[in-house]
PDB file of C-alpha atoms in Angstrom:
ATOM      1  CA  MET I   1      40.735  58.239 -61.734  1.00 59.00           C
ATOM      2  CA  THR I   2      44.430  59.142 -61.601  1.00 76.00           C
ATOM      3  CA  ALA I   3      44.992  62.892 -61.781  1.00 82.00           C
ATOM      4  CA  ALA I   4      46.915  64.260 -64.751  1.00 91.00           C
ATOM      5  CA  PHE I   5      47.645  67.409 -62.724  1.00 95.00           C
ATOM      6  CA  ALA I   6      47.634  67.711 -58.939  1.00 96.00           C
ATOM      7  CA  PHE I   7      47.910  71.069 -57.178  1.00 97.00           C
ATOM      8  CA  ILE I   8      49.172  71.185 -53.606  1.00 96.00           C
ATOM      9  CA  GLY I   9      47.716  74.479 -52.474  1.00 95.00           C
ATOM     10  CA  ALA I  10      44.684  76.185 -54.010  1.00 94.00           C
ATOM     11  CA  GLY I  11      45.583  79.775 -53.188  1.00 92.00           C
ATOM     12  CA  ASN I  12      45.869  82.547 -55.776  1.00 90.00           C
ATOM     13  CA  MET I  13      48.531  81.038 -58.029  1.00 92.00           C
ATOM     14  CA  GLY I  14      47.588  77.389 -57.560  1.00 94.00           C
ATOM     15  CA  ALA I  15      43.968  78.150 -58.393  1.00 94.00           C
ATOM     16  CA  ALA I  16      44.958  80.390 -61.318  1.00 92.00           C
ATOM     17  CA  MET I  17      47.088  77.657 -62.863  1.00 94.00           C
ATOM     18  CA  ALA I  18      44.386  75.035 -62.317  1.00 95.00           C
ATOM     19  CA  ARG I  19      41.853  77.252 -64.082  1.00 93.00           C
ATOM     20  CA  ALA I  20      44.296  77.822 -66.936  1.00 92.00           C
ATOM     21  CA  VAL I  21      44.675  74.055 -67.372  1.00 93.00           C
ATOM     22  CA  LEU I  22      40.903  73.658 -67.513  1.00 93.00           C
ATOM     23  CA  GLN I  23      40.408  76.573 -69.918  1.00 90.00           C
ATOM     24  CA  SER I  24      43.104  75.250 -72.266  1.00 90.00           C
ATOM     25  CA  GLN I  25      41.531  71.774 -72.080  1.00 91.00           C
ATOM     26  CA  ALA I  26      44.931  70.294 -71.207  1.00 89.00           C
ATOM     27  CA  ALA I  27      42.956  67.966 -68.923  1.00 91.00           C
ATOM     28  CA  PRO I  28      39.256  67.394 -68.124  1.00 93.00           C
ATOM     29  CA  PRO I  29      37.953  68.459 -64.700  1.00 94.00           C
ATOM     30  CA  ASP I  30      38.189  64.924 -63.289  1.00 93.00           C
ATOM     31  CA  GLY I  31      41.847  64.896 -64.354  1.00 93.00           C
ATOM     32  CA  LEU I  32      42.666  67.622 -61.802  1.00 96.00           C
ATOM     33  CA  LEU I  33      43.260  67.168 -58.084  1.00 96.00           C
ATOM     34  CA  LEU I  34      43.431  70.140 -55.723  1.00 96.00           C
ATOM     35  CA  VAL I  35      44.712  69.612 -52.193  1.00 95.00           C
ATOM     36  CA  ASP I  36      44.190  72.361 -49.628  1.00 95.00           C
ATOM     37  CA  PRO I  37      43.122  72.306 -45.957  1.00 94.00           C
ATOM     38  CA  ASP I  38      40.746  75.197 -46.667  1.00 94.00           C
ATOM     39  CA  GLU I  39      37.677  73.626 -48.263  1.00 94.00           C
ATOM     40  CA  ALA I  40      36.405  77.050 -49.316  1.00 95.00           C
ATOM     41  CA  LYS I  41      39.302  77.265 -51.765  1.00 96.00           C
ATOM     42  CA  THR I  42      38.673  73.868 -53.346  1.00 95.00           C
ATOM     43  CA  ALA I  43      34.853  74.006 -53.355  1.00 96.00           C
ATOM     44  CA  PRO I  44      34.574  75.879 -56.705  1.00 95.00           C
ATOM     45  CA  PHE I  45      36.733  73.212 -58.345  1.00 96.00           C
ATOM     46  CA  ARG I  46      34.781  70.372 -56.769  1.00 95.00           C
ATOM     47  CA  ALA I  47      31.631  71.949 -58.222  1.00 96.00           C
ATOM     48  CA  MET I  48      33.226  71.775 -61.673  1.00 95.00           C
ATOM     49  CA  GLY I  49      33.963  68.065 -61.259  1.00 95.00           C
ATOM     50  CA  CYS I  50      37.576  68.231 -60.105  1.00 95.00           C
ATOM     51  CA  LEU I  51      38.964  65.942 -57.418  1.00 94.00           C
ATOM     52  CA  THR I  52      39.683  67.658 -54.095  1.00 94.00           C
ATOM     53  CA  ALA I  53      41.212  66.754 -50.755  1.00 93.00           C
ATOM     54  CA  GLN I  54      42.210  68.517 -47.546  1.00 93.00           C
ATOM     55  CA  THR I  55      45.410  66.522 -47.053  1.00 92.00           C
ATOM     56  CA  PRO I  56      47.677  64.526 -49.377  1.00 91.00           C
ATOM     57  CA  GLY I  57      46.618  60.903 -49.697  1.00 90.00           C
ATOM     58  CA  LYS I  58      46.106  58.035 -52.088  1.00 89.00           C
ATOM     59  CA  GLU I  59      44.393  60.367 -54.586  1.00 87.00           C
ATOM     60  CA  LEU I  60      47.852  61.804 -55.250  1.00 90.00           C
ATOM     61  CA  SER I  61      49.416  58.463 -56.079  1.00 88.00           C
ATOM     62  CA  GLY I  62      50.184  58.111 -59.761  1.00 84.00           C
ATOM     63  CA  ALA I  63      49.579  61.775 -60.618  1.00 89.00           C
ATOM     64  CA  GLY I  64      51.374  62.723 -63.805  1.00 92.00           C
ATOM     65  CA  LEU I  65      52.456  66.147 -62.606  1.00 96.00           C
ATOM     66  CA  VAL I  66      52.296  67.643 -59.114  1.00 97.00           C
ATOM     67  CA  VAL I  67      52.417  71.424 -58.639  1.00 97.00           C
ATOM     68  CA  LEU I  68      53.715  72.732 -55.309  1.00 97.00           C
ATOM     69  CA  ALA I  69      51.805  75.983 -54.743  1.00 95.00           C
ATOM     70  CA  VAL I  70      52.197  76.442 -50.984  1.00 94.00           C
ATOM     71  CA  LYS I  71      53.969  79.254 -49.166  1.00 90.00           C
ATOM     72  CA  PRO I  72      57.781  78.818 -49.107  1.00 88.00           C
ATOM     73  CA  GLN I  73      57.885  78.889 -45.316  1.00 87.00           C
ATOM     74  CA  SER I  74      55.489  75.924 -45.235  1.00 89.00           C
ATOM     75  CA  ALA I  75      57.706  73.711 -47.383  1.00 90.00           C
ATOM     76  CA  PRO I  76      59.620  71.907 -44.590  1.00 90.00           C
ATOM     77  CA  GLN I  77      56.343  70.849 -42.947  1.00 91.00           C
ATOM     78  CA  VAL I  78      54.239  70.115 -46.057  1.00 91.00           C
ATOM     79  CA  LEU I  79      56.608  68.455 -48.514  1.00 94.00           C
ATOM     80  CA  PRO I  80      57.718  65.400 -46.507  1.00 94.00           C
ATOM     81  CA  GLY I  81      54.036  64.421 -46.255  1.00 92.00           C
ATOM     82  CA  LEU I  82      53.873  64.127 -50.037  1.00 94.00           C
ATOM     83  CA  ALA I  83      56.786  61.711 -50.306  1.00 93.00           C
ATOM     84  CA  PRO I  84      54.832  58.466 -49.675  1.00 93.00           C
ATOM     85  CA  TRP I  85      52.455  59.233 -52.550  1.00 92.00           C
ATOM     86  CA  LEU I  86      54.936  60.161 -55.267  1.00 93.00           C
ATOM     87  CA  THR I  87      55.639  57.437 -57.825  1.00 91.00           C
ATOM     88  CA  PRO I  88      58.876  57.341 -59.903  1.00 91.00           C
ATOM     89  CA  PRO I  89      57.311  58.692 -63.142  1.00 92.00           C
ATOM     90  CA  THR I  90      55.696  61.688 -61.413  1.00 94.00           C
ATOM     91  CA  VAL I  91      57.131  65.106 -62.221  1.00 96.00           C
ATOM     92  CA  VAL I  92      56.953  67.763 -59.493  1.00 97.00           C
ATOM     93  CA  VAL I  93      56.911  71.477 -60.313  1.00 98.00           C
ATOM     94  CA  SER I  94      57.509  73.977 -57.520  1.00 97.00           C
ATOM     95  CA  ILE I  95      56.344  77.572 -57.910  1.00 95.00           C
ATOM     96  CA  MET I  96      57.636  78.558 -54.466  1.00 92.00           C
ATOM     97  CA  ALA I  97      59.944  81.568 -54.603  1.00 87.00           C
ATOM     98  CA  GLY I  98      63.447  81.027 -53.294  1.00 85.00           C
ATOM     99  CA  VAL I  99      63.208  77.315 -52.401  1.00 91.00           C
ATOM    100  CA  ARG I 100      66.167  75.549 -53.993  1.00 92.00           C
ATOM    101  CA  LEU I 101      65.915  72.405 -56.100  1.00 94.00           C
ATOM    102  CA  GLU I 102      68.214  70.501 -53.766  1.00 94.00           C
ATOM    103  CA  SER I 103      65.996  71.292 -50.772  1.00 93.00           C
ATOM    104  CA  LEU I 104      62.854  70.286 -52.655  1.00 95.00           C
ATOM    105  CA  GLN I 105      64.371  66.962 -53.677  1.00 96.00           C
ATOM    106  CA  GLY I 106      65.505  66.288 -50.119  1.00 95.00           C
ATOM    107  CA  TRP I 107      62.119  66.938 -48.523  1.00 95.00           C
ATOM    108  CA  LEU I 108      60.269  64.979 -51.189  1.00 95.00           C
ATOM    109  CA  GLY I 109      62.714  62.096 -51.516  1.00 94.00           C
ATOM    110  CA  HIS I 110      62.135  62.508 -55.238  1.00 95.00           C
ATOM    111  CA  ARG I 111      64.510  63.683 -57.969  1.00 95.00           C
ATOM    112  CA  ARG I 112      62.208  64.532 -60.889  1.00 96.00           C
ATOM    113  CA  VAL I 113      61.596  68.114 -59.789  1.00 97.00           C
ATOM    114  CA  ALA I 114      61.514  71.425 -61.661  1.00 97.00           C
ATOM    115  CA  ARG I 115      61.357  74.955 -60.328  1.00 97.00           C
ATOM    116  CA  ALA I 116      59.072  77.403 -62.110  1.00 97.00           C
ATOM    117  CA  MET I 117      58.154  81.028 -61.648  1.00 95.00           C
ATOM    118  CA  PRO I 118      54.803  81.993 -63.224  1.00 95.00           C
ATOM    119  CA  ASN I 119      53.062  85.312 -62.713  1.00 94.00           C
ATOM    120  CA  THR I 120      49.499  86.377 -62.032  1.00 91.00           C
ATOM    121  CA  PRO I 121      48.425  87.017 -65.663  1.00 94.00           C
ATOM    122  CA  ALA I 122      48.330  83.212 -65.825  1.00 92.00           C
ATOM    123  CA  GLN I 123      44.780  83.746 -64.542  1.00 87.00           C
ATOM    124  CA  VAL I 124      43.799  84.937 -68.025  1.00 90.00           C
ATOM    125  CA  GLY I 125      46.156  82.709 -70.019  1.00 89.00           C
ATOM    126  CA  SER I 126      48.624  85.565 -70.565  1.00 94.00           C
ATOM    127  CA  GLY I 127      51.247  84.679 -67.988  1.00 95.00           C
ATOM    128  CA  MET I 128      55.022  84.542 -68.322  1.00 97.00           C
ATOM    129  CA  SER I 129      56.545  81.417 -66.780  1.00 97.00           C
ATOM    130  CA  VAL I 130      60.236  80.613 -66.426  1.00 97.00           C
ATOM    131  CA  TYR I 131      61.386  77.147 -65.401  1.00 97.00           C
ATOM    132  CA  PHE I 132      64.506  75.159 -64.558  1.00 97.00           C
ATOM    133  CA  PRO I 133      64.239  71.352 -64.587  1.00 97.00           C
ATOM    134  CA  ASP I 134      66.406  68.705 -63.017  1.00 95.00           C
ATOM    135  CA  GLU I 135      68.170  66.760 -65.775  1.00 93.00           C
ATOM    136  CA  SER I 136      66.482  63.528 -64.638  1.00 94.00           C
ATOM    137  CA  ILE I 137      63.048  64.664 -65.849  1.00 95.00           C
ATOM    138  CA  GLY I 138      63.640  63.700 -69.476  1.00 88.00           C
ATOM    139  CA  GLY I 139      61.695  64.440 -72.641  1.00 92.00           C
ATOM    140  CA  GLU I 140      58.270  63.128 -71.645  1.00 91.00           C
ATOM    141  CA  GLY I 141      58.429  64.851 -68.285  1.00 93.00           C
ATOM    142  CA  LEU I 142      59.525  68.131 -69.859  1.00 95.00           C
ATOM    143  CA  ALA I 143      56.555  67.895 -72.210  1.00 95.00           C
ATOM    144  CA  ARG I 144      54.254  67.677 -69.164  1.00 94.00           C
ATOM    145  CA  VAL I 145      55.876  70.732 -67.600  1.00 96.00           C
ATOM    146  CA  GLU I 146      55.561  72.681 -70.847  1.00 95.00           C
ATOM    147  CA  GLN I 147      51.924  71.612 -71.210  1.00 94.00           C
ATOM    148  CA  LEU I 148      51.146  73.021 -67.770  1.00 95.00           C
ATOM    149  CA  LEU I 149      53.010  76.294 -68.242  1.00 96.00           C
ATOM    150  CA  THR I 150      51.893  76.862 -71.841  1.00 96.00           C
ATOM    151  CA  ALA I 151      48.295  76.679 -70.611  1.00 94.00           C
ATOM    152  CA  CYS I 152      49.156  79.723 -68.502  1.00 94.00           C
ATOM    153  CA  GLY I 153      50.826  81.759 -71.276  1.00 95.00           C
ATOM    154  CA  GLN I 154      54.363  82.005 -72.610  1.00 96.00           C
ATOM    155  CA  VAL I 155      57.234  79.846 -71.335  1.00 97.00           C
ATOM    156  CA  LEU I 156      61.001  80.246 -71.074  1.00 97.00           C
ATOM    157  CA  ARG I 157      63.310  77.409 -70.021  1.00 97.00           C
ATOM    158  CA  VAL I 158      66.577  78.477 -68.368  1.00 97.00           C
ATOM    159  CA  ASN I 159      69.815  76.557 -67.925  1.00 95.00           C
ATOM    160  CA  VAL I 160      70.931  77.769 -64.480  1.00 95.00           C
ATOM    161  CA  GLU I 161      68.869  77.730 -61.295  1.00 93.00           C
ATOM    162  CA  THR I 162      69.827  81.260 -60.250  1.00 91.00           C
ATOM    163  CA  ALA I 163      67.898  82.478 -63.305  1.00 94.00           C
ATOM    164  CA  ILE I 164      64.714  81.508 -61.429  1.00 94.00           C
ATOM    165  CA  ASP I 165      65.543  84.097 -58.766  1.00 92.00           C
ATOM    166  CA  ALA I 166      66.184  86.635 -61.527  1.00 94.00           C
ATOM    167  CA  ALA I 167      62.874  85.746 -63.171  1.00 95.00           C
ATOM    168  CA  THR I 168      61.140  86.136 -59.802  1.00 93.00           C
ATOM    169  CA  ALA I 169      62.384  89.721 -59.716  1.00 95.00           C
ATOM    170  CA  VAL I 170      61.714  90.524 -63.386  1.00 96.00           C
ATOM    171  CA  SER I 171      58.522  88.719 -64.434  1.00 96.00           C
ATOM    172  CA  GLY I 172      57.208  87.098 -61.252  1.00 94.00           C
ATOM    173  CA  SER I 173      56.921  90.401 -59.414  1.00 95.00           C
ATOM    174  CA  GLY I 174      56.660  92.347 -62.668  1.00 96.00           C
ATOM    175  CA  PRO I 175      52.862  92.776 -62.789  1.00 96.00           C
ATOM    176  CA  ALA I 176      53.051  94.659 -59.483  1.00 97.00           C
ATOM    177  CA  TYR I 177      55.522  97.123 -61.021  1.00 97.00           C
ATOM    178  CA  LEU I 178      53.113  97.852 -63.855  1.00 97.00           C
ATOM    179  CA  PHE I 179      50.145  98.159 -61.482  1.00 97.00           C
ATOM    180  CA  TYR I 180      52.185 100.560 -59.327  1.00 97.00           C
ATOM    181  CA  LEU I 181      52.940 102.661 -62.408  1.00 97.00           C
ATOM    182  CA  ALA I 182      49.291 102.552 -63.455  1.00 98.00           C
ATOM    183  CA  GLU I 183      48.142 103.684 -59.980  1.00 98.00           C
ATOM    184  CA  HIS I 184      50.207 106.854 -60.183  1.00 98.00           C
ATOM    185  CA  TRP I 185      49.426 107.404 -63.850  1.00 98.00           C
ATOM    186  CA  MET I 186      45.695 107.327 -63.042  1.00 98.00           C
ATOM    187  CA  LYS I 187      46.181 109.705 -60.114  1.00 98.00           C
ATOM    188  CA  ALA I 188      47.828 112.127 -62.521  1.00 98.00           C
ATOM    189  CA  ALA I 189      44.871 111.764 -64.896  1.00 98.00           C
ATOM    190  CA  VAL I 190      42.417 112.518 -62.082  1.00 98.00           C
ATOM    191  CA  ASN I 191      44.485 115.548 -61.086  1.00 98.00           C
ATOM    192  CA  LEU I 192      44.099 116.749 -64.670  1.00 98.00           C
ATOM    193  CA  GLY I 193      40.313 116.595 -64.424  1.00 98.00           C
ATOM    194  CA  PHE I 194      39.287 113.100 -65.509  1.00 98.00           C
ATOM    195  CA  SER I 195      36.977 110.965 -63.386  1.00 98.00           C
ATOM    196  CA  PRO I 196      38.462 107.775 -61.846  1.00 98.00           C
ATOM    197  CA  VAL I 197      36.517 105.681 -64.366  1.00 98.00           C
ATOM    198  CA  GLU I 198      37.791 107.767 -67.272  1.00 98.00           C
ATOM    199  CA  ALA I 199      41.333 107.678 -65.876  1.00 98.00           C
ATOM    200  CA  GLU I 200      41.250 103.877 -65.686  1.00 98.00           C
ATOM    201  CA  GLN I 201      40.019 103.616 -69.277  1.00 98.00           C
ATOM    202  CA  LEU I 202      42.685 106.008 -70.555  1.00 98.00           C
ATOM    203  CA  VAL I 203      45.570 104.337 -68.745  1.00 98.00           C
ATOM    204  CA  SER I 204      44.607 100.675 -69.139  1.00 98.00           C
ATOM    205  CA  GLN I 205      43.941 100.979 -72.875  1.00 98.00           C
ATOM    206  CA  THR I 206      47.113 102.998 -73.413  1.00 98.00           C
ATOM    207  CA  LEU I 207      49.153 100.302 -71.676  1.00 97.00           C
ATOM    208  CA  LEU I 208      47.428  97.501 -73.572  1.00 96.00           C
ATOM    209  CA  GLY I 209      47.761  99.249 -76.916  1.00 97.00           C
ATOM    210  CA  ALA I 210      51.418 100.139 -76.346  1.00 97.00           C
ATOM    211  CA  VAL I 211      52.342  96.551 -75.515  1.00 96.00           C
ATOM    212  CA  ARG I 212      50.468  95.221 -78.552  1.00 96.00           C
ATOM    213  CA  LEU I 213      52.242  97.746 -80.764  1.00 97.00           C
ATOM    214  CA  TRP I 214      55.595  96.741 -79.253  1.00 96.00           C
ATOM    215  CA  GLN I 215      54.942  93.065 -79.940  1.00 94.00           C
ATOM    216  CA  ALA I 216      53.656  93.681 -83.474  1.00 96.00           C
ATOM    217  CA  ASP I 217      56.125  96.335 -84.633  1.00 96.00           C
ATOM    218  CA  GLY I 218      59.390  94.431 -84.194  1.00 92.00           C
ATOM    219  CA  ARG I 219      61.520  97.474 -83.391  1.00 95.00           C
ATOM    220  CA  PRO I 220      63.430  97.755 -80.086  1.00 96.00           C
ATOM    221  CA  VAL I 221      61.485  99.430 -77.334  1.00 96.00           C
ATOM    222  CA  GLU I 222      63.984 102.311 -77.315  1.00 96.00           C
ATOM    223  CA  ALA I 223      63.198 103.028 -80.972  1.00 97.00           C
ATOM    224  CA  LEU I 224      59.468 102.964 -80.244  1.00 97.00           C
ATOM    225  CA  ARG I 225      59.945 105.430 -77.405  1.00 96.00           C
ATOM    226  CA  GLN I 226      61.941 107.748 -79.671  1.00 96.00           C
ATOM    227  CA  SER I 227      59.251 107.566 -82.353  1.00 96.00           C
ATOM    228  CA  VAL I 228      56.721 109.036 -79.908  1.00 96.00           C
ATOM    229  CA  THR I 229      59.092 111.723 -78.614  1.00 96.00           C
ATOM    230  CA  SER I 230      59.232 114.918 -80.646  1.00 95.00           C
ATOM    231  CA  LYS I 231      62.008 117.349 -79.763  1.00 94.00           C
ATOM    232  CA  GLY I 232      60.643 120.044 -77.505  1.00 94.00           C
ATOM    233  CA  GLY I 233      57.237 118.376 -77.329  1.00 96.00           C
ATOM    234  CA  THR I 234      54.993 117.169 -74.517  1.00 96.00           C
ATOM    235  CA  THR I 235      56.427 113.646 -74.355  1.00 96.00           C
ATOM    236  CA  ALA I 236      59.959 115.026 -74.221  1.00 96.00           C
ATOM    237  CA  ALA I 237      58.975 117.266 -71.303  1.00 97.00           C
ATOM    238  CA  ALA I 238      57.643 114.319 -69.310  1.00 97.00           C
ATOM    239  CA  LEU I 239      60.619 112.067 -70.096  1.00 96.00           C
ATOM    240  CA  ALA I 240      63.103 114.803 -69.179  1.00 96.00           C
ATOM    241  CA  TRP I 241      61.422 115.113 -65.785  1.00 96.00           C
ATOM    242  CA  PHE I 242      61.470 111.336 -65.283  1.00 96.00           C
ATOM    243  CA  GLU I 243      65.202 111.341 -66.050  1.00 96.00           C
ATOM    244  CA  SER I 244      65.846 114.206 -63.633  1.00 97.00           C
ATOM    245  CA  GLN I 245      64.119 112.164 -60.913  1.00 96.00           C
ATOM    246  CA  HIS I 246      66.180 109.055 -61.785  1.00 97.00           C
ATOM    247  CA  LEU I 247      62.995 107.081 -62.374  1.00 95.00           C
ATOM    248  CA  GLY I 248      64.717 104.574 -64.657  1.00 95.00           C
ATOM    249  CA  GLU I 249      67.575 103.973 -62.235  1.00 97.00           C
ATOM    250  CA  GLY I 250      65.111 103.569 -59.369  1.00 96.00           C
ATOM    251  CA  LEU I 251      63.215 100.893 -61.307  1.00 96.00           C
ATOM    252  CA  GLN I 252      66.402  98.968 -62.018  1.00 97.00           C
ATOM    253  CA  GLU I 253      67.520  99.218 -58.395  1.00 97.00           C
ATOM    254  CA  GLY I 254      64.125  98.038 -57.159  1.00 97.00           C
ATOM    255  CA  ILE I 255      64.269  94.950 -59.362  1.00 96.00           C
ATOM    256  CA  GLN I 256      67.771  94.250 -58.045  1.00 96.00           C
ATOM    257  CA  LYS I 257      66.352  94.400 -54.492  1.00 96.00           C
ATOM    258  CA  ALA I 258      63.685  91.863 -55.468  1.00 93.00           C
ATOM    259  CA  PHE I 259      66.407  89.559 -56.841  1.00 92.00           C
ATOM    260  CA  GLU I 260      68.406  89.853 -53.625  1.00 91.00           C
ATOM    261  CA  ARG I 261      65.313  89.095 -51.556  1.00 89.00           C
ATOM    262  CA  ALA I 262      64.659  85.954 -53.590  1.00 85.00           C
ATOM    263  CA  GLY I 263      68.175  84.800 -52.705  1.00 83.00           C
ATOM    264  CA  GLU I 264      67.580  85.563 -49.019  1.00 82.00           C
ATOM    265  CA  LEU I 265      64.407  83.434 -49.017  1.00 77.00           C
ATOM    266  CA  ALA I 266      66.537  80.499 -50.146  1.00 67.00           C
ATOM    267  CA  GLY I 267      68.686  80.875 -47.042  1.00 61.00           C
TER     268      GLY I 267
END
């Protein structure tokens, strides 16, 4: 059977996206192909009825959409080996940070390529994916790309390739920023006398509830913050300290550093 979706690389993100496709029923198990030299990574998918392989081969030929989920530094060695198996209608989606569209097309000998930047909440269907397609992909091909990324969560299409580097810094790396904040928030809770289990419950539910309120309320996030902040109150005391420590500026500067690093990876 020809694969509707083929994943080159079954590491964290490749596997997460493959699971999202299965959970959304965008394709049946035998419509997925996972290619990875590490059989331990593909074994769970093979057990579910997916096609698997250790190296690219004839199984890849005719695949509707191929996802490149290998490490960026591996691209020059891995991608030329895919070229013989790509047919003209196939759409290729790269989720490799920093690897430019022009380089991808050169290594693959194939023009119908899009760059995408998902993030790890794709594992639970709540990801944020940003993508930039080559103009040659066309309507049917774009529908395939959207089908893949929508299975993982929300999708934003951008019109300039540099926006992928910006998305890498903002949403691609973004879950780590929140987890970093949560780590220190929970440490503060423990210091105030809560157990680690209680601290995790308090912080995780507060974060979840705040985001749901933000999405449901419709007001700007600044207005929501102000609505919780009474003059001279406890929230105001914490926020004043954060401002004195330039926490907001530090966050913005850190995201800028991530953006610059994404550009450096492109060479």
